[in-house]
Coordinates of C-alpha atoms and ligand atoms in Angstrom, one line a residue:
M20 CA -3.9 1.4 27.3
G21 CA -3.3 3.0 23.7
R22 CA -5.2 5.9 22.6
L23 CA -6.6 3.4 19.8
C24 CA -7.3 -0.2 19.3
V25 CA -6.4 -2.9 16.6
I26 CA -7.9 -6.0 16.7
Y27 CA -7.1 -8.8 14.1
G28 CA -9.9 -11.2 13.4
N29 CA -12.6 -11.4 10.7
K30 CA -16.0 -12.6 13.5
A31 CA -17.3 -9.5 12.7
E32 CA -19.7 -9.2 16.0
E33 CA -16.9 -10.8 18.0
L34 CA -14.6 -7.8 17.5
A35 CA -17.0 -5.3 18.0
R36 CA -17.3 -6.6 21.3
V37 CA -13.3 -6.9 22.4
V38 CA -13.5 -3.4 21.2
M39 CA -16.5 -2.1 23.2
E40 CA -15.2 -3.8 26.0
K41 CA -11.7 -2.7 26.3
L42 CA -13.1 1.1 25.6
D43 CA -15.3 0.4 28.4
V44 CA -18.0 2.5 26.5
A45 CA -20.5 1.4 28.4
G46 CA -18.6 3.2 31.6
E47 CA -18.4 6.1 30.1
L48 CA -21.8 6.5 29.2
A49 CA -22.9 5.7 32.8
K50 CA -20.4 8.3 33.5
S51 CA -22.0 10.9 31.5
G52 CA -25.1 11.2 33.4
K53 CA -27.7 11.0 31.1
K54 CA -30.6 8.0 31.9
R55 CA -31.8 7.2 28.7
P56 CA -28.4 8.6 26.0
L57 CA -29.8 8.5 22.4
I58 CA -27.4 6.7 20.7
G59 CA -26.8 6.5 16.6
V60 CA -24.4 4.3 14.8
K61 CA -23.6 5.5 11.3
P62 CA -22.4 2.9 9.5
N63 CA -21.3 3.3 5.5
L64 CA -23.8 2.1 3.4
V65 CA -22.8 4.4 0.2
V66 CA -24.0 2.2 -2.0
A67 CA -26.2 -1.3 -1.8
Q68 CA -23.8 -3.7 -2.1
P69 CA -22.4 -6.4 0.9
A70 CA -20.1 -5.6 2.9
E71 CA -17.3 -8.3 1.2
W72 CA -17.5 -6.4 -1.9
G73 CA -15.3 -3.7 0.5
A74 CA -17.3 -0.9 0.1
T75 CA -19.8 -1.1 3.4
T76 CA -20.0 -1.3 6.7
E77 CA -20.4 -5.6 7.1
P78 CA -23.5 -5.5 9.2
G79 CA -21.8 -7.9 11.9
L80 CA -19.9 -5.3 13.4
V81 CA -22.7 -3.1 14.4
R82 CA -24.6 -6.2 15.5
G83 CA -22.1 -6.5 18.2
V84 CA -21.8 -2.9 19.2
I85 CA -25.5 -2.9 19.4
R86 CA -25.5 -6.1 21.2
Y87 CA -22.9 -4.9 23.7
L88 CA -25.2 -1.5 24.5
K89 CA -28.1 -3.5 24.9
E90 CA -26.9 -6.0 27.6
R91 CA -26.0 -3.3 29.3
G92 CA -29.0 -1.4 29.5
F93 CA -28.4 1.2 26.5
A94 CA -31.5 0.3 24.3
H95 CA -32.1 4.1 23.0
I96 CA -30.5 3.3 19.8
V97 CA -30.3 4.7 15.9
I98 CA -29.1 3.4 12.8
M99 CA -28.7 6.2 10.9
E100 CA -27.3 6.6 7.2
S101 CA -27.4 8.8 4.2
S102 CA -25.9 6.8 1.3
W103 CA -23.8 9.0 -1.7
V104 CA -26.0 10.8 -4.1
G105 CA -28.1 8.8 -6.4
E106 CA -28.1 6.1 -4.7
D107 CA -31.8 4.9 -2.5
T108 CA -30.9 5.0 1.0
G109 CA -33.8 2.3 1.9
K110 CA -32.0 0.0 -0.6
A111 CA -29.1 0.2 0.6
F112 CA -30.2 -0.5 4.2
K113 CA -31.9 -3.8 2.4
E114 CA -29.2 -5.1 0.5
C115 CA -26.3 -4.6 3.0
G116 CA -28.3 -6.6 6.1
Y117 CA -29.5 -3.8 8.1
L118 CA -33.0 -4.6 7.5
E119 CA -32.5 -7.8 9.4
L120 CA -30.8 -5.9 12.2
G121 CA -32.9 -3.6 12.5
R122 CA -35.8 -6.0 13.0
E123 CA -33.3 -8.5 15.4
F124 CA -32.9 -5.5 17.6
G125 CA -35.5 -3.0 17.3
V126 CA -33.3 -0.4 16.3
P127 CA -35.1 2.0 14.0
L128 CA -32.9 2.9 10.7
V129 CA -33.1 6.4 10.1
D130 CA -32.6 7.4 6.2
L131 CA -31.2 11.0 6.5
K132 CA -32.3 12.0 2.7
K133 CA -35.6 12.6 4.6
D134 CA -34.3 14.5 7.5
K135 CA -34.0 18.2 7.8
G136 CA -30.9 20.4 7.5
V137 CA -29.2 22.3 10.4
R138 CA -27.3 25.4 9.1
V139 CA -23.8 25.1 11.0
E140 CA -20.4 26.9 11.2
A141 CA -16.9 25.2 11.8
G142 CA -13.6 25.9 10.3
G143 CA -15.2 29.3 8.7
L144 CA -17.7 27.4 6.9
A145 CA -21.3 27.2 6.5
F146 CA -23.2 23.8 5.8
E147 CA -26.2 22.0 7.1
V148 CA -26.4 19.1 9.3
C149 CA -28.7 16.5 9.0
A150 CA -30.8 17.5 12.2
Q151 CA -30.8 13.7 13.7
V152 CA -27.1 13.9 13.7
L153 CA -26.8 16.4 15.8
A154 CA -29.7 15.4 18.2
V155 CA -27.7 11.9 19.3
D156 CA -26.2 11.9 22.4
Y157 CA -23.7 9.6 21.8
L158 CA -22.0 9.2 18.0
I159 CA -21.0 5.9 17.1
N160 CA -19.4 6.4 13.9
M161 CA -18.9 2.9 11.9
P162 CA -16.9 3.8 8.5
V163 CA -15.0 0.7 5.8
L164 CA -11.0 1.8 5.6
K165 CA -10.7 1.3 2.0
A166 CA -9.3 4.0 -1.2
H167 CA -11.2 6.9 -2.5
C168 CA -10.9 7.9 -5.9
Q169 CA -10.4 11.7 -5.2
T170 CA -9.1 11.9 -1.2
R171 CA -7.2 8.5 -1.9
M172 CA -8.7 7.1 1.3
T173 CA -12.1 7.2 3.3
C174 CA -12.2 6.6 6.8
A175 CA -13.7 8.1 9.6
L176 CA -13.8 11.8 9.0
K177 CA -14.8 11.2 5.3
N178 CA -17.9 8.8 6.6
L179 CA -19.1 11.6 8.1
K180 CA -20.2 13.0 4.9
G181 CA -23.2 10.8 5.3
C182 CA -24.5 13.1 8.0
I183 CA -25.3 15.9 5.9
P184 CA -28.1 17.1 3.1
D185 CA -27.4 15.6 -0.5
R186 CA -27.1 19.8 -2.0
E187 CA -24.4 19.9 0.6
K188 CA -22.8 16.4 -0.5
K189 CA -22.9 17.9 -4.4
R190 CA -21.7 21.6 -3.1
F191 CA -18.5 19.4 -0.6
H192 CA -17.6 18.1 -4.3
A193 CA -16.9 21.4 -5.6
L194 CA -15.0 23.0 -2.7
G195 CA -13.1 20.4 -3.8
L196 CA -13.8 17.8 -0.5
D197 CA -10.9 18.2 1.2
L198 CA -11.6 21.4 3.9
P199 CA -15.1 21.1 3.5
I200 CA -14.3 17.1 5.1
A201 CA -11.6 19.1 8.0
C202 CA -14.6 21.1 9.0
L203 CA -17.5 18.4 8.7
G204 CA -14.7 16.5 11.1
K205 CA -14.7 19.8 13.3
A206 CA -18.7 20.1 13.7
I207 CA -19.4 16.8 14.3
R208 CA -17.0 14.9 16.9
P209 CA -18.1 11.3 17.0
A210 CA -18.0 10.0 21.0
L211 CA -16.6 6.8 19.3
T212 CA -15.1 5.2 15.6
V213 CA -15.0 2.1 14.9
V214 CA -13.6 1.3 11.7
D215 CA -14.4 -1.7 9.3
A216 CA -11.1 -2.6 8.0
I217 CA -11.9 -6.2 7.1
A218 CA -12.3 -6.1 3.9
G219 CA -11.9 -2.4 2.2
D220 CA -11.4 -1.7 -1.8
L221 CA -7.9 -1.6 -2.9
S222 CA -8.6 1.5 -5.8
Y223 CA -12.5 2.9 -5.3
E224 CA -15.1 3.9 -2.6
G225 CA -18.0 2.1 -4.5
G226 CA -16.5 -1.0 -3.7
G227 CA -15.6 -4.3 -6.3
N228 CA -12.1 -4.8 -5.8
P229 CA -12.1 -6.0 -1.8
V230 CA -8.2 -5.9 -0.2
R231 CA -8.4 -8.3 3.2
M232 CA -7.3 -6.7 6.1
E233 CA -9.1 -8.3 8.4
R234 CA -9.1 -6.0 11.4
V235 CA -11.2 -3.5 13.6
I236 CA -9.6 -0.4 14.8
A237 CA -11.1 1.3 17.7
G238 CA -10.9 5.1 19.2
R239 CA -12.0 7.9 20.6
D240 CA -10.3 10.5 18.3
P241 CA -11.4 10.7 14.5
V242 CA -8.4 12.1 13.2
L243 CA -6.1 10.2 15.0
V244 CA -8.0 7.1 13.7
D245 CA -7.9 8.6 10.2
A246 CA -4.1 9.4 10.6
Y247 CA -2.9 5.6 11.7
A248 CA -5.7 4.1 8.7
A249 CA -3.5 6.5 6.4
G250 CA -0.2 4.2 6.9
L251 CA -2.6 1.0 6.5
L252 CA -3.1 1.9 2.8
G253 CA 0.4 3.3 2.6
Y254 CA 0.3 6.9 3.1
G255 CA 1.3 9.2 5.7
A256 CA -1.2 10.8 7.3
G257 CA 0.1 14.3 5.2
D258 CA -0.6 12.3 2.0
I259 CA -4.3 12.7 3.1
P260 CA -4.9 16.6 3.0
Y261 CA -8.2 16.4 4.7
I262 CA -6.5 15.0 7.9
P263 CA -3.6 18.3 8.4
L264 CA -6.8 20.1 8.2
A265 CA -9.2 18.9 10.5
E266 CA -6.0 18.7 13.0
G267 CA -5.2 22.4 12.5
L268 CA -9.0 23.2 13.2
G269 CA -8.9 21.3 16.3
A270 CA -10.8 18.3 15.7
G271 CA -8.3 15.7 17.0
S272 CA -4.5 14.9 16.8
A273 CA -2.8 13.5 13.9
K274 CA 0.2 11.9 15.8
V275 CA 0.1 8.4 15.9
E276 CA 2.8 8.5 18.7
P277 CA 4.9 5.4 20.2
G278 CA 2.7 3.6 22.7
A279 CA -0.8 5.1 21.1
V280 CA -1.9 1.7 19.1
E281 CA -2.6 -1.0 21.1
E282 CA -2.5 -4.3 19.3
L283 CA -4.8 -7.0 21.1
N284 CA -3.8 -10.0 19.5
R285 CA -1.4 -10.8 16.1
G286 CA -2.1 -11.3 12.5
E287 CA -1.1 -14.8 13.0
G288 CA -3.8 -17.7 11.8
L289 CA -6.0 -15.4 9.6
R290 CA -4.7 -17.7 6.4
L291 CA -5.1 -16.4 2.7
D292 CA -8.2 -17.1 0.9
L293 CA -7.8 -15.1 -2.5
R294 CA -11.3 -16.2 -3.5
K295 CA -12.7 -13.8 -1.4
W296 CA -10.1 -11.2 -3.1
G297 CA -10.9 -8.7 -5.9
Q298 CA -8.3 -8.2 -9.0
L299 CA -4.3 -8.0 -8.1
D300 CA -3.7 -7.7 -11.5
K301 CA 0.2 -6.8 -12.2
L302 CA 0.7 -6.2 -8.2
R303 CA 0.7 -10.0 -8.2
R304 CA 3.7 -10.9 -10.2
H305 CA 6.0 -8.8 -7.1
I306 CA 4.5 -10.9 -4.7
G307 CA 6.1 -14.3 -3.5
E308 CA 3.6 -15.6 -1.0
E309 CA 3.3 -19.4 0.7
G310 CA 1.1 -19.4 3.7
A311 CA 0.7 -16.0 4.2
C312 CA -2.2 -14.6 6.8
S313 CA -4.2 -12.0 5.2
P314 CA -3.1 -9.0 7.1
C315 CA 0.1 -9.6 5.6
F316 CA -0.5 -10.2 2.4
A317 CA -3.4 -6.6 2.4
G318 CA 0.0 -4.5 3.6
L319 CA 2.0 -5.5 1.1
V320 CA -0.3 -5.3 -1.8
F321 CA -1.2 -1.8 -0.5
A322 CA 2.4 -0.7 -0.3
L323 CA 2.9 -2.2 -3.8
A324 CA 0.1 0.0 -5.3
R325 CA 1.6 2.5 -3.4
L326 CA 4.6 2.1 -5.5
E327 CA 3.2 1.3 -8.5
E328 CA 1.4 5.3 -8.3
K329 CA 4.7 6.7 -7.9
G330 CA 5.9 4.4 -11.1
K331 CA 8.5 2.7 -9.0
L332 CA 7.4 -0.6 -10.5
A333 CA 8.0 0.3 -13.6
G334 CA 10.2 -2.2 -15.6
W335 CA 11.3 -3.6 -11.9
K336 CA 11.2 -7.4 -11.6
G337 CA 11.3 -8.0 -7.8
K338 CA 9.5 -9.9 -5.5
V339 CA 8.5 -9.6 -1.9
C340 CA 8.6 -12.8 0.3
V341 CA 5.3 -13.1 2.3
G342 CA 4.4 -15.7 4.1
Q343 CA 4.5 -18.0 7.1
G344 CA 6.3 -21.0 4.5
F345 CA 9.2 -18.4 4.9
R346 CA 10.1 -18.9 8.2
G347 CA 13.8 -20.2 8.6
R348 CA 14.6 -19.3 4.9
S349 CA 16.8 -17.4 3.0
G350 CA 15.6 -15.1 0.8
E351 CA 16.1 -11.3 -0.3
F352 CA 13.5 -9.2 0.7
G353 CA 10.3 -10.0 2.9
V354 CA 7.8 -8.8 5.1
G355 CA 6.9 -10.1 8.0
E356 CA 8.5 -11.7 10.8
C357 CA 8.1 -15.3 9.4
A358 CA 10.2 -13.4 6.9
S359 CA 13.1 -12.7 9.2
G360 CA 15.6 -14.9 7.5
C361 CA 15.7 -12.7 4.4
G362 CA 18.8 -9.9 4.0
R363 CA 16.3 -7.2 4.6
Y364 CA 12.8 -7.7 6.5
V365 CA 9.9 -5.2 7.5
R366 CA 9.0 -6.2 11.1
G367 CA 5.7 -6.6 12.6
C368 CA 2.9 -9.5 12.5
P369 CA 1.9 -7.9 10.5
P370 CA 3.6 -4.9 8.9
G371 CA 1.8 -1.5 7.8
A372 CA 1.7 -1.1 4.4
R373 CA 3.6 2.6 5.1
E374 CA 6.4 0.9 6.6
I375 CA 6.9 -1.6 3.6
V376 CA 6.5 1.1 1.4
E377 CA 9.5 2.7 3.0
A378 CA 11.7 -0.7 3.3
M379 CA 10.5 -1.1 -0.2
E380 CA 11.8 2.2 -1.6
E381 CA 15.2 1.9 0.2
W382 CA 16.0 -1.4 -0.9
M383 CA 15.2 -0.7 -4.9
G384 CA 17.3 2.2 -4.1
K385 CA 14.7 4.9 -5.7
Ligands
LIG427 S1 4.7 -12.4 9.9 FE1 3.8 -14.5 9.4 S2 2.3 -14.8 11.1 FE2 2.5 -12.7 11.3 S3 0.6 -12.0 9.7 FE3 2.8 -12.4 8.7 S4 2.4 -14.3 7.6 FE4 1.0 -13.8 9.3

């Protein structure tokens, strides 16, 4: 089995159940020897906004995790979060659908803004972590994979910033974010990370411009999760400074070696519905789409966004073929197995954005 597993789909609760079973989380908890382990679930509820906007964790995914645990006798669970500075976590619990979830399963919702801080030291930095985070026996980190306006990407490591008091969040920003996030990843090691990569924002952590990647990623090493996730946004792990910094501090491994990722299914069948997407603006003109699946289309959108950032789309008039409509057809350049008839194409069903960026750069000759 790979060290990470990926499953494509949009039925969040079912996706969560499959990855929990695949990683045998109940078996791991049973082996821990704790009679009644306290399990903390940490979603990303940065703002009070429904998950389809691309900023917050889909409650169905958390529902799947909790149902799995409860059905196996692990009932001592709390959901914990502190929204970003200026947002009311209670409002976020409500607007994001977590009040119902808490009631449904009898799981308390902990607003970490009301918690006390405990001083820790990691990577040479001293800071406070919320006491209730340190008190759990098994922490399940459930971030959203999305862009971040300062750190480029937010996923597993960055989501842990919701585990510290607001005054520390502000100080982390003053310290430039990357090193403090790496230190935080050293101080708090979640037992499991289950990433909501169903819909994540194209350019901003606060949501509003969702790209539907329609997949869930799960693994036990948050640094490895982030290194893999960076590729899905079209970056290398080294482009997100806190990833190599965290690896350097011993918080995990950023080496996504061959065989490290096990895909449990394929992206096929997840038909694109652009009504659920945000604005694609200028990127759209470079996409020749016919019957594309969301994960393939999402990879191409993130790849084009990276190329635009690098200024490589300026004056460029090319179009990339994507979708099942290109099966058996010829073309200049395509992404995904369906476009294998093109003169050049990027393998995968779906391919990752990083591979698309690299292939397009070669094709464009820049
Ligand atoms: S390669 Fe084809 S079938 Fe596979 S995800 Fe892309 S469009 Fe869908």
